[in-house]
Tab-separated table of C-alpha atoms in Angstrom:
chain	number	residue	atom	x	y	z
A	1	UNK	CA	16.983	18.182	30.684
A	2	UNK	CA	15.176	20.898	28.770
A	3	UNK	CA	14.121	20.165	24.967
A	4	UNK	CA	15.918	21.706	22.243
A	5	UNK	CA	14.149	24.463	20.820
A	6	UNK	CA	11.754	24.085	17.917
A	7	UNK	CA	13.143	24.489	14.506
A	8	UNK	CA	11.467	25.640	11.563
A	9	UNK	CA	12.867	24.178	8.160
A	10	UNK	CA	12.279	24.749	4.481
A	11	UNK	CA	10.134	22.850	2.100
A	12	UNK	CA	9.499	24.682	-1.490
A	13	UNK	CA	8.983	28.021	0.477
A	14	UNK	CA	6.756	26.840	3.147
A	15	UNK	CA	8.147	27.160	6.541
A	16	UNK	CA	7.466	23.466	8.494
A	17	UNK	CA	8.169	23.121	12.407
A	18	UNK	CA	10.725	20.186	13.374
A	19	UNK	CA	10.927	19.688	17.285
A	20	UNK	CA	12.409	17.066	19.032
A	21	UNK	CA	14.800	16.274	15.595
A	22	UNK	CA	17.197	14.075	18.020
A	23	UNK	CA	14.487	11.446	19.072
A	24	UNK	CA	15.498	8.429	18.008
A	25	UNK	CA	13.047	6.721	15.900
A	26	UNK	CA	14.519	3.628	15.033
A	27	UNK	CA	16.584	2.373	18.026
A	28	UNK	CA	18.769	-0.246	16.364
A	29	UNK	CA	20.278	2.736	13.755
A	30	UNK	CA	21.484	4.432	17.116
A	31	UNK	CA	21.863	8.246	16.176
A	32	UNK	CA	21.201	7.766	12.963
A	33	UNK	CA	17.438	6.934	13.126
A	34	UNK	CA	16.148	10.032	15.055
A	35	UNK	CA	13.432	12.275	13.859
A	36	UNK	CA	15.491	14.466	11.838
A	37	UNK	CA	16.243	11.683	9.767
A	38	UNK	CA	13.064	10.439	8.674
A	39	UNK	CA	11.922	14.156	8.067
A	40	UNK	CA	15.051	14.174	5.839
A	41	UNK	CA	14.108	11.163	4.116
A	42	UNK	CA	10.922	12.739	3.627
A	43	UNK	CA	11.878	15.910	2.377
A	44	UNK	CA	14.772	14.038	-0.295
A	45	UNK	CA	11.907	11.995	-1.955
A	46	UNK	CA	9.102	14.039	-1.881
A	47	UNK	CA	8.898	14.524	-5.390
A	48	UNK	CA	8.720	10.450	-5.852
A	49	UNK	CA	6.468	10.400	-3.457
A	50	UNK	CA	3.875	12.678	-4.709
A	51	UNK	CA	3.991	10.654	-7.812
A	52	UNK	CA	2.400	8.053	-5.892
A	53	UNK	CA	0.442	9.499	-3.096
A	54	UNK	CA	-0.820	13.077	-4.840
A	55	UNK	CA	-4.562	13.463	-4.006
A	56	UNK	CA	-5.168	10.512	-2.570
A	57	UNK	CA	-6.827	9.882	0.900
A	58	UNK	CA	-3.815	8.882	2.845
A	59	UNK	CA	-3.597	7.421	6.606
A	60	UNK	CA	-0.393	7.686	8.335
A	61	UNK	CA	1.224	5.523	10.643
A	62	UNK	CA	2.673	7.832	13.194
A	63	UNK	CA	4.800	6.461	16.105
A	64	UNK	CA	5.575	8.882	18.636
A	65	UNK	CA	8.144	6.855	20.870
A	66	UNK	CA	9.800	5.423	17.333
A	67	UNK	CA	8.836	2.439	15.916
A	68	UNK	CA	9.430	0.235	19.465
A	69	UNK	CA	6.384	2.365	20.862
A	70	UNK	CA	3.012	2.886	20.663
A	71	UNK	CA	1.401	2.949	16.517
A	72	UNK	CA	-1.151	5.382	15.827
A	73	UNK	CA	-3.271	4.717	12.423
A	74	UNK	CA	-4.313	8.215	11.720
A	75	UNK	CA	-7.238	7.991	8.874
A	76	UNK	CA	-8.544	11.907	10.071
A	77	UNK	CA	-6.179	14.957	9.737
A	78	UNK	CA	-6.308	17.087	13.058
A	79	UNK	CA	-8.680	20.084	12.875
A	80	UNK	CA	-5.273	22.134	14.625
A	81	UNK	CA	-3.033	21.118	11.267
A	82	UNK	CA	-1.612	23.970	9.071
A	83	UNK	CA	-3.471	25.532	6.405
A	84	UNK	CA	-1.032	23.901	3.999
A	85	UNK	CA	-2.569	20.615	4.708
A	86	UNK	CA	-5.175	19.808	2.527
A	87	UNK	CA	-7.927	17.289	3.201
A	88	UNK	CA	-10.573	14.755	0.785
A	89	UNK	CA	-13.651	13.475	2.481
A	90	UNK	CA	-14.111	9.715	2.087
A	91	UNK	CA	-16.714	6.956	3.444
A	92	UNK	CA	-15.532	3.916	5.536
A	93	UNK	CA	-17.698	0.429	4.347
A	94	UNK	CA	-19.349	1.197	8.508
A	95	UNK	CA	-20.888	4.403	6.354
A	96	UNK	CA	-19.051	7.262	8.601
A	97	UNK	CA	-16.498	9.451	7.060
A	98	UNK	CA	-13.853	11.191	7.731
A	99	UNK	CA	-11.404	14.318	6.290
A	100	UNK	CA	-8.273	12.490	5.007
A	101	UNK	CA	-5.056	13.716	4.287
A	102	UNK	CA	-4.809	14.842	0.680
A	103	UNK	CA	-1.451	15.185	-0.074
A	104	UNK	CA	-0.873	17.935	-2.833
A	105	UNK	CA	2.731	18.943	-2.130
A	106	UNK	CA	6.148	18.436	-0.150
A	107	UNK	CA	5.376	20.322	2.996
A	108	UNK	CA	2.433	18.346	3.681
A	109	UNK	CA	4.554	14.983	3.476
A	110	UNK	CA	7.097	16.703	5.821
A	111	UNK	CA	4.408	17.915	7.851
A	112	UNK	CA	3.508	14.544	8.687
A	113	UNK	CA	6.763	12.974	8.923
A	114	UNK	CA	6.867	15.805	11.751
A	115	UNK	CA	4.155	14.356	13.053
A	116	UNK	CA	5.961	11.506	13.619
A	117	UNK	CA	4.797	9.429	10.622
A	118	UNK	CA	7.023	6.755	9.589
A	119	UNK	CA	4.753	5.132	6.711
A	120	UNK	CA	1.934	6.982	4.196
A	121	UNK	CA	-0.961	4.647	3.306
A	122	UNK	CA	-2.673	5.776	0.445
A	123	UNK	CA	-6.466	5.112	-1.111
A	124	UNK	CA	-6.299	3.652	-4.874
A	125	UNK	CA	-8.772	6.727	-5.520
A	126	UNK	CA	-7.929	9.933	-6.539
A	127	UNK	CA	-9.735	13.285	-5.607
A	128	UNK	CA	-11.702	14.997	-6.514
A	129	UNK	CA	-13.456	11.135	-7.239
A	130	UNK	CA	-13.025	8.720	-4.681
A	131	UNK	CA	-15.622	6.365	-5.439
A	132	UNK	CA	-13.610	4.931	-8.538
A	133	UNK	CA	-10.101	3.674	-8.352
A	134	UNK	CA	-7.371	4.454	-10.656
A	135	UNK	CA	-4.995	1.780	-9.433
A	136	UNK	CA	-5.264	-2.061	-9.115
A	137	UNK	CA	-2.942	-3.543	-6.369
A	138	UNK	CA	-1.369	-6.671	-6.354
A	139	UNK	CA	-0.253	-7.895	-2.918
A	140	UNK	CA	2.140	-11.103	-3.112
A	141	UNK	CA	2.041	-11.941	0.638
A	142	UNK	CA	4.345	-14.784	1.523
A	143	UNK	CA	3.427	-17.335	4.040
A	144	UNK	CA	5.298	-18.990	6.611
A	145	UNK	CA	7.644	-20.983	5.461
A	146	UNK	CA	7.597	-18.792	1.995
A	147	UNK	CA	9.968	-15.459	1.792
A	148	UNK	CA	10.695	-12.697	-0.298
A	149	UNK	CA	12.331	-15.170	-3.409
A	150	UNK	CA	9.080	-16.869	-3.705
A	151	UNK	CA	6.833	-13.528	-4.070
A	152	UNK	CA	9.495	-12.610	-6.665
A	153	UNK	CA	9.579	-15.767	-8.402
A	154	UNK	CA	5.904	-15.373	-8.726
A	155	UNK	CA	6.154	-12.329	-9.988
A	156	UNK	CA	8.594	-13.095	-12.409
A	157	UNK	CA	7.371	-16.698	-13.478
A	158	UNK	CA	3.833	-16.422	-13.505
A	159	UNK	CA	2.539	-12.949	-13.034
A	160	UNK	CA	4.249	-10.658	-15.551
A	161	UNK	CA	4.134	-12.658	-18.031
A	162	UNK	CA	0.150	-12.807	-17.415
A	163	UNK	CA	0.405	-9.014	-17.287
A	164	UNK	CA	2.014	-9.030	-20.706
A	165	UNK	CA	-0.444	-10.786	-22.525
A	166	UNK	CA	-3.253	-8.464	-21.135
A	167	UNK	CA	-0.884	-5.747	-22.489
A	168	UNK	CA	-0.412	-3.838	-19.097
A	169	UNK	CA	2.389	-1.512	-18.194
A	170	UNK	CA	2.962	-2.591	-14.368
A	171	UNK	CA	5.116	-1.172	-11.296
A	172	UNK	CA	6.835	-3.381	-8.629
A	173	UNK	CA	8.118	-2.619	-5.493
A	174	UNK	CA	9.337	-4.168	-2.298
A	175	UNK	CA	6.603	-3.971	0.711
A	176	UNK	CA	9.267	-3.059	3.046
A	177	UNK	CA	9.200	-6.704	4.429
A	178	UNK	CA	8.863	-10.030	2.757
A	179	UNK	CA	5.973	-9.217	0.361
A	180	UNK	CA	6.214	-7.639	-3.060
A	181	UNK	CA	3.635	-4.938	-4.388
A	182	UNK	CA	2.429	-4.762	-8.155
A	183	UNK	CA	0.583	-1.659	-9.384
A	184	UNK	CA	-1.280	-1.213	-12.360
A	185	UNK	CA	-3.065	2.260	-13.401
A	186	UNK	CA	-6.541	1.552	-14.472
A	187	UNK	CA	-9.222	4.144	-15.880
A	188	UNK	CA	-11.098	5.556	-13.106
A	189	UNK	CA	-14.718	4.072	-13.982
A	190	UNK	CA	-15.360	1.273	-12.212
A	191	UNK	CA	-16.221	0.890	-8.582
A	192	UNK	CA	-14.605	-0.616	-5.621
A	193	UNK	CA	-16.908	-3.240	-6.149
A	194	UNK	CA	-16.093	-3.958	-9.367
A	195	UNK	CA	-12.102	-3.393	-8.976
A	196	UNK	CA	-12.318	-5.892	-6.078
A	197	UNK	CA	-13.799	-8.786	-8.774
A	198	UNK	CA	-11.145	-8.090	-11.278
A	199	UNK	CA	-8.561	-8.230	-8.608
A	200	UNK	CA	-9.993	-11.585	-7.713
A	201	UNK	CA	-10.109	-12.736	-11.082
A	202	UNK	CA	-6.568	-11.617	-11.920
A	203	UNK	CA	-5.635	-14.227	-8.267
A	204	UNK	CA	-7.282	-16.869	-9.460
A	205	UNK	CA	-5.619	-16.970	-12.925
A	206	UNK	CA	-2.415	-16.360	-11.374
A	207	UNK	CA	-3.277	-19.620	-8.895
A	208	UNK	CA	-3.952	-21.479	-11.550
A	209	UNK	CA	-0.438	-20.986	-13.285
A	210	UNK	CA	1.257	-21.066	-10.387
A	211	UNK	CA	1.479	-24.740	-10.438
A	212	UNK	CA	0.683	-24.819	-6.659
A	213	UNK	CA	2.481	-22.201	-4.937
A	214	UNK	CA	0.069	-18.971	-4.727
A	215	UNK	CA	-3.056	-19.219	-2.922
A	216	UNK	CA	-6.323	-17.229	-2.645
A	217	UNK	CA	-7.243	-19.133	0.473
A	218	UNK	CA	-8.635	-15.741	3.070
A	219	UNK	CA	-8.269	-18.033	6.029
A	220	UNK	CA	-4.717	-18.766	6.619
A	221	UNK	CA	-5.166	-22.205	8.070
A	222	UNK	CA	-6.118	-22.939	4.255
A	223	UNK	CA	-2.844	-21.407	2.511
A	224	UNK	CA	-0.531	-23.726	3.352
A	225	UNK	CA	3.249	-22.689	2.076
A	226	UNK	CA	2.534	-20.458	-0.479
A	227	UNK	CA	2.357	-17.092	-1.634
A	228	UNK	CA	-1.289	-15.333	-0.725
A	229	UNK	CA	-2.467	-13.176	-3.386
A	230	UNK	CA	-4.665	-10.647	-1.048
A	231	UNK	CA	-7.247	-9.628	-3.720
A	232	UNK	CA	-8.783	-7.490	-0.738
A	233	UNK	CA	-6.305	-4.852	-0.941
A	234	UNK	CA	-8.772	-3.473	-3.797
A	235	UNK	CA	-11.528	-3.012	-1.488
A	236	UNK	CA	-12.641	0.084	-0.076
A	237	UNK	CA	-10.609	1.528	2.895
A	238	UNK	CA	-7.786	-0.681	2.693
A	239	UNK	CA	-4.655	0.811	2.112
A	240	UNK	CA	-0.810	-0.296	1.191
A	241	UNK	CA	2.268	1.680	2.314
A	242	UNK	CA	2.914	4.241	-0.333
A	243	UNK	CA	6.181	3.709	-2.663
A	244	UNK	CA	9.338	5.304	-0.824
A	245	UNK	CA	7.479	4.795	2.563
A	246	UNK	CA	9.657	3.851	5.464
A	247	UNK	CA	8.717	0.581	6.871
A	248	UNK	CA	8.401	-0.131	11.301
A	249	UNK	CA	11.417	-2.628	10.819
A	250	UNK	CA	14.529	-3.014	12.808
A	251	UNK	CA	16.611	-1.783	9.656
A	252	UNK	CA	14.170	0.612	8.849
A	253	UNK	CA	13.691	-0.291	5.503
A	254	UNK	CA	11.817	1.588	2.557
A	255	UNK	CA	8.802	0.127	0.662
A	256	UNK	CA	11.426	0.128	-2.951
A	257	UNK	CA	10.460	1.058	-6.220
A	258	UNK	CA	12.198	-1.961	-8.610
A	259	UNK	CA	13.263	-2.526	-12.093
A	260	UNK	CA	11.471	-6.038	-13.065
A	261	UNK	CA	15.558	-6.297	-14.345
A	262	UNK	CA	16.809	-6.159	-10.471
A	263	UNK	CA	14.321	-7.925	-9.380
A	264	UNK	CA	15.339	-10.786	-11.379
A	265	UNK	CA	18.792	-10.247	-10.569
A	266	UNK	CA	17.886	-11.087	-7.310
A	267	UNK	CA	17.195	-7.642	-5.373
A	268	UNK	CA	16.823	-7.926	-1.763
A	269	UNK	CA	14.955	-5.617	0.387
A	270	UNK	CA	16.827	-5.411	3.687
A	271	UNK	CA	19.385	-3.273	1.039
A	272	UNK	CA	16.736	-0.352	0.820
A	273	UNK	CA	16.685	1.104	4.209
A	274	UNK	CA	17.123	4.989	5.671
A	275	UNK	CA	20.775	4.575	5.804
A	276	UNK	CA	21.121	3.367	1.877
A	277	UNK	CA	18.132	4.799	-0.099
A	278	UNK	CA	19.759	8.604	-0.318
A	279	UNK	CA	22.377	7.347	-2.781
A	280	UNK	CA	20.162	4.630	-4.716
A	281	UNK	CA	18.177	7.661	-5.431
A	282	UNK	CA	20.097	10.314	-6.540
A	283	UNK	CA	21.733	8.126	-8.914
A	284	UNK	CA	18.478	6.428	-10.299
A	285	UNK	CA	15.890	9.028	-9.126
A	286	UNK	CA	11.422	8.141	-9.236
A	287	UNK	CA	11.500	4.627	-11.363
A	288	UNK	CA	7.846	5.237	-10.984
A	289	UNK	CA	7.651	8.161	-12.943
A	290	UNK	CA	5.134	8.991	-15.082
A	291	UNK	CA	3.624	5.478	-14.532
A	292	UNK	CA	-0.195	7.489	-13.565
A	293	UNK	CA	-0.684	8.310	-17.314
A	294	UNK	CA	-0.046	5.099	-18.831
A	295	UNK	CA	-3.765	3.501	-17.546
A	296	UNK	CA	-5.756	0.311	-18.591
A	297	UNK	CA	-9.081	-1.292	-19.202
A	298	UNK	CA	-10.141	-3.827	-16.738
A	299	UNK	CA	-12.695	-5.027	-19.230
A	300	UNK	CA	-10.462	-8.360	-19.705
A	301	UNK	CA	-10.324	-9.480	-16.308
A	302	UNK	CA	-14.206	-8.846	-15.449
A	303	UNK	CA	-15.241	-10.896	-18.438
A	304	UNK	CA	-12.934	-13.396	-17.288
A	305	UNK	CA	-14.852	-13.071	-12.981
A	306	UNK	CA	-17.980	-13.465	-15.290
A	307	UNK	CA	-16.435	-16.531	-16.748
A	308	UNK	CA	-15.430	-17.963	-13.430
A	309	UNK	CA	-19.149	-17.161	-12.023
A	310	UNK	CA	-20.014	-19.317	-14.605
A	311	UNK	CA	-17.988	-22.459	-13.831
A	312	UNK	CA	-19.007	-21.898	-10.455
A	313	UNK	CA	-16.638	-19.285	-8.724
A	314	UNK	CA	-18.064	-16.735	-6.808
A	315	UNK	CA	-17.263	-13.513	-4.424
A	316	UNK	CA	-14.812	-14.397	-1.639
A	317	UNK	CA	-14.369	-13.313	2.002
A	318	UNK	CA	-14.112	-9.391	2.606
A	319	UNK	CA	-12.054	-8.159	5.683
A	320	UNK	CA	-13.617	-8.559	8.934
A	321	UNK	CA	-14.467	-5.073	9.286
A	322	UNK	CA	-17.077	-4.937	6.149
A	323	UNK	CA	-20.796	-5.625	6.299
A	324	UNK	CA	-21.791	-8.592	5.222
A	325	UNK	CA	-21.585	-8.184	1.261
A	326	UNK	CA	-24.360	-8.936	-1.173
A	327	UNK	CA	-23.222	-12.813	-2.669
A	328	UNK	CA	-20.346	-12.699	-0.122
A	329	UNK	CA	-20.029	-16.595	1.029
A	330	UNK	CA	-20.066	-17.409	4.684
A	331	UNK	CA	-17.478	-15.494	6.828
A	332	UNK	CA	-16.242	-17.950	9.809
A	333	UNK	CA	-12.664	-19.884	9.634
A	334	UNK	CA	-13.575	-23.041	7.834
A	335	UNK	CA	-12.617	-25.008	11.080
A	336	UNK	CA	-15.218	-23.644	12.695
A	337	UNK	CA	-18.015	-23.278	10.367
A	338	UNK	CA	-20.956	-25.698	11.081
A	339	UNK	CA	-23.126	-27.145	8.689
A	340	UNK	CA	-26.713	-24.934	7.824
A	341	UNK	CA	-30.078	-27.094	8.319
């Protein structure tokens, strides 16, 4: 059978090509997960998404066959992409680079959901600076055994108020799955380095109030039934899916901007999906709005690593991928680490 033709839609006066806008994407929606969908999706929150994702390296996580196929992490745009597309050079921790997607408006979004891009991953870095974050990301990773009520009652119980008392205005959303995502805009002039060691900080005071149910533990054979705090999504190159971000699930759900107020009413994120997310958002629209001007000093939480250093605490594992890190302790699964003579 021949393809349908090519079709070339609308986005804010830029003309972007759809083909293929019946391929089904995600197979348990049937018909209503093809292509044309997610570009819809796409094109509907655009605005929301910029919010989040506007000139910041982004990778995308394309799936060609839909999301039962092959994934492609794309971290370099395609020298053949429109002119429309604009790019930010950044460095991975190996020392190569690479030109990034830099999203600046809708029909680069849309040109990527074309593309067959299901989620955005953004940097915490803006350009035309990408050496100093403006965000700090809090990643409440449940653990088997743990689900999406105990990230939220961490969040809830422990973590906000912990946020309150250091007087920061923070964002929460659903990861798409069972994790929960906490954003807090910070002023741009520290490095990754340094954002990193706050973020570790911040997990280690949260442990400790947590009466035993978050962990910093890197190796999972140490985390037990609890909720991991990943302090090394504030490292360099490591991304999170972008708010409004469809997710590779069966449902196909979105990553979900929250109210702390639903999420304490018990808001459960197999409701956000394609299928729903249309009518939560004309009626509530970006929750995240405006949330990049309202920044904060990390100054509290690196006097507080410097206090920890102090009583003993030092850096923690980085991700596989990374050098070995200046004061970094010893990288190997603790059940396999032997004993230095």
């Amino acid at each position: 059978m021949a393809k349908p033709p090519a079709e070339e839609i609308d986005v804010d006066g830029v003309p972007v090509r759809l083909t293929s806008p019946d391929k089904v994407y995600y197979p348990g929606l049937g018909e209503r997960g093809t292509k044309r969908a997610v570009v819809e999706h796409y094109r509907l929150v655009a605005p929301a998404l910029l919010e989040a994702v506007r000139d910041r390296p982004t990778y995308l996580q394309r799936f060609p066959d839909g999301i039962e196929g092959e994934e492609v992490y794309q971290k370099r745009v395609p020298a053949h992409a429109p002119d429309h597309v604009a790019t930010v050079r950044v460095q991975f921790p190996s020392g190569r680079s690479a030109d990034a997607l830099k999203p600046e408006a809708a029909p680069a979004l849309v040109w990527a959901a074309q593309q067959a891009t299901i989620t955005f991953h953004p940097w915490h870095c803006t350009a035309p600076d990408v050496e100093h974050p403006d965000e700090l990301r809090i990643d409440l990773d449940p653990q088997p055994g743990t689900g999406f009520p105990e990230a939220a009652a961490v969040a809830l119980d422990v973590l906000r108020p912990y946020l309150d008392e250091l007087g920061w205005d923070a964002a929460v959303k659903t990861s798409g799955g069972r994790g929960l995502h906490v954003f807090v805009s910070i002023e741009p002039r520290w490095t990754f380095t340094e954002v990193r060691r706050a973020a570790i900080a911040l997990a280690r005071e949260v442990e400790r109030r947590a009466g035993g149910r978050v962990t910093t533990a890197w190796w999972k054979e140490e985390r037990g039934r609890q909720v991991f705090v990943d302090y090394n999504q504030n490292a360099r190159d490591r991304t999170i899916a972008s708010a409004y971000s469809l997710r590779r699930t069966a449902r196909a759900t979105v990553s979900a901007p929250l109210t702390w107020e639903e999420l304490a009413a018990g808001a459960d994120p197999d409701d956000f999906t394609l299928l729903t997310f249309a009518d939560r958002y004309a009626a509530l629209g970006d929750l995240w709005a405006g949330r990049r001007a309202r920044v904060h000093s990390l100054d509290a939480l690196l006097e507080l690593a410097d206090r920890d250093e102090a009583g003993g605490l030092g850096d923690l594992p980085y991700p596989p991928n990374y050098p070995k890190m200046p004061g970094e302790p010893k990288r190997v699964q603790p059940s396999r680490a032997r004993s230095d003579t």
